[in-house]
Amino acid sequence: MVGNVNIDLLMKSLPELPAWGTEALVESYEERLGGCAGNSALVLAALGEETHIVAAVGEDRLGRKLTAELQQAGVRLDGLKRSSQATGVSLSLNRPDGERLFVTYPGSMLDTSCEEVMNYLRRAPYCKALLLTGYFLLSPDIHAKEIFRAAIELGMITLFDTGWPTQDWSPEIREEIWGLLPLVDYFLPNELEAAALTGKSHYSEAAGMLAAQCRRGVVIKRGREGSCFLGRDGKEINTTGHEVRVKDTVGAGDSFNAGFIYGLLQDWPAARCIELGNAVAASVISGDAGFHVLWNQVHQLLEDSTRFKG
């Protein structure tokens, strides 16, 4: 996992944003490990895969808390840098229906250099997959083309989840992402990101444009509607989501990514990989274990679905 690790401060059940100069109350709040790379690392480690993370946290209380939680989960930390910058914090304002927005202080997230990532790849050539995630919250020094090329040379599966750009989807940002896709085995946007990048409102049309550029294909995450995989060969697989009682949706896409990667590492076919991704994400957003996802919960969701094939 290469990307961002930070503290998520979740303000829950905010019905609407207050006007400037006013105040609103929420039912509860939670402080927990967050960041795209951090979330995916916790889930993949909980599923039983050896998981490495290359990221940065501060030498402060929050950084120590993040380090301890990752260590407890079994994530390899030799690529986790202790930065002189304060640990990044993301404030999540969550509506009762699960939708949310983020206000983020990047801090230490910007302190991972491309050289550090490249050096780690050289030290861990036995890793089978590389996920670059939380891309727009990282340093401009992260040269993704170099990282992906190095991973490909080492025989790794390359995966990419950009997130939403903080400066929105400018023509320059679109051009940058399109230029990276030929080095990506699997691109993992959500439905809104895919539409913004391609200009296509229907996910299937967006998938067609994106898959044509990737080495193997694209997975478009559609929330409660499930997910869509389209291979470079034109094979399309659509799945529906699981009906669960949602506690909050923060980290749902990151959890899907971890489940999808787990399936790839078992050499499962794409249909089974995205089904597992759906179930892992549903387990996380509905369960009490947070990102320490439990296999029994995942298996129960899969058993309840007649779509999953062993």
PDB file of N, CA, C and O in Angstrom, residues 242 279 294-305:
ATOM      1  N   HIS A 242     -24.880  -5.681  -1.200  1.00  0.00           N
ATOM      2  CA  HIS A 242     -25.551  -6.431  -0.148  1.00  0.00           C
ATOM      3  C   HIS A 242     -26.435  -5.492   0.664  1.00  0.00           C
ATOM      4  O   HIS A 242     -26.053  -4.357   0.951  1.00  0.00           O
ATOM      5  N   ALA A 279     -18.569  -7.843  -0.502  1.00  0.00           N
ATOM      6  CA  ALA A 279     -18.893  -8.385   0.817  1.00  0.00           C
ATOM      7  C   ALA A 279     -18.022  -7.780   1.908  1.00  0.00           C
ATOM      8  O   ALA A 279     -18.495  -7.478   3.011  1.00  0.00           O
ATOM      9  N   LEU A 294     -13.901  -9.198   9.988  1.00  0.00           N
ATOM     10  CA  LEU A 294     -13.905 -10.594  10.422  1.00  0.00           C
ATOM     11  C   LEU A 294     -14.398 -11.483   9.287  1.00  0.00           C
ATOM     12  O   LEU A 294     -15.423 -11.209   8.657  1.00  0.00           O
ATOM     13  N   TRP A 295     -13.673 -12.585   9.050  1.00  0.00           N
ATOM     14  CA  TRP A 295     -14.028 -13.486   7.960  1.00  0.00           C
ATOM     15  C   TRP A 295     -15.420 -14.082   8.133  1.00  0.00           C
ATOM     16  O   TRP A 295     -16.121 -14.330   7.164  1.00  0.00           O
ATOM     17  N   ASN A 296     -15.834 -14.345   9.384  1.00  0.00           N
ATOM     18  CA  ASN A 296     -17.157 -14.959   9.564  1.00  0.00           C
ATOM     19  C   ASN A 296     -18.270 -14.035   9.081  1.00  0.00           C
ATOM     20  O   ASN A 296     -19.277 -14.488   8.537  1.00  0.00           O
ATOM     21  N   GLN A 297     -18.087 -12.713   9.270  1.00  0.00           N
ATOM     22  CA  GLN A 297     -19.080 -11.764   8.763  1.00  0.00           C
ATOM     23  C   GLN A 297     -19.092 -11.763   7.230  1.00  0.00           C
ATOM     24  O   GLN A 297     -20.155 -11.729   6.607  1.00  0.00           O
ATOM     25  N   VAL A 298     -17.901 -11.802   6.645  1.00  0.00           N
ATOM     26  CA  VAL A 298     -17.802 -11.805   5.186  1.00  0.00           C
ATOM     27  C   VAL A 298     -18.419 -13.080   4.611  1.00  0.00           C
ATOM     28  O   VAL A 298     -19.204 -13.035   3.650  1.00  0.00           O
ATOM     29  N   HIS A 299     -18.100 -14.222   5.210  1.00  0.00           N
ATOM     30  CA  HIS A 299     -18.655 -15.487   4.727  1.00  0.00           C
ATOM     31  C   HIS A 299     -20.179 -15.506   4.828  1.00  0.00           C
ATOM     32  O   HIS A 299     -20.857 -16.039   3.950  1.00  0.00           O
ATOM     33  N   GLN A 300     -20.710 -14.909   5.881  1.00  0.00           N
ATOM     34  CA  GLN A 300     -22.161 -14.882   6.033  1.00  0.00           C
ATOM     35  C   GLN A 300     -22.817 -14.088   4.904  1.00  0.00           C
ATOM     36  O   GLN A 300     -23.834 -14.509   4.339  1.00  0.00           O
ATOM     37  N   LEU A 301     -22.215 -12.962   4.561  1.00  0.00           N
ATOM     38  CA  LEU A 301     -22.740 -12.169   3.457  1.00  0.00           C
ATOM     39  C   LEU A 301     -22.653 -12.940   2.138  1.00  0.00           C
ATOM     40  O   LEU A 301     -23.583 -12.908   1.326  1.00  0.00           O
ATOM     41  N   LEU A 302     -21.554 -13.644   1.942  1.00  0.00           N
ATOM     42  CA  LEU A 302     -21.391 -14.402   0.708  1.00  0.00           C
ATOM     43  C   LEU A 302     -22.355 -15.580   0.648  1.00  0.00           C
ATOM     44  O   LEU A 302     -22.888 -15.912  -0.412  1.00  0.00           O
ATOM     45  N   GLU A 303     -22.576 -16.214   1.782  1.00  0.00           N
ATOM     46  CA  GLU A 303     -23.517 -17.344   1.828  1.00  0.00           C
ATOM     47  C   GLU A 303     -24.945 -16.876   1.554  1.00  0.00           C
ATOM     48  O   GLU A 303     -25.746 -17.613   0.978  1.00  0.00           O
ATOM     49  N   ASP A 304     -25.249 -15.635   1.960  1.00  0.00           N
ATOM     50  CA  ASP A 304     -26.585 -15.099   1.725  1.00  0.00           C
ATOM     51  C   ASP A 304     -26.785 -14.678   0.273  1.00  0.00           C
ATOM     52  O   ASP A 304     -27.896 -14.338  -0.136  1.00  0.00           O
ATOM     53  N   SER A 305     -25.694 -14.658  -0.496  1.00  0.00           N
ATOM     54  CA  SER A 305     -25.780 -14.241  -1.882  1.00  0.00           C
ATOM     55  C   SER A 305     -25.635 -15.450  -2.791  1.00  0.00           C
ATOM     56  O   SER A 305     -24.655 -16.172  -2.737  1.00  0.00           O
TER      57      SER A 305
END
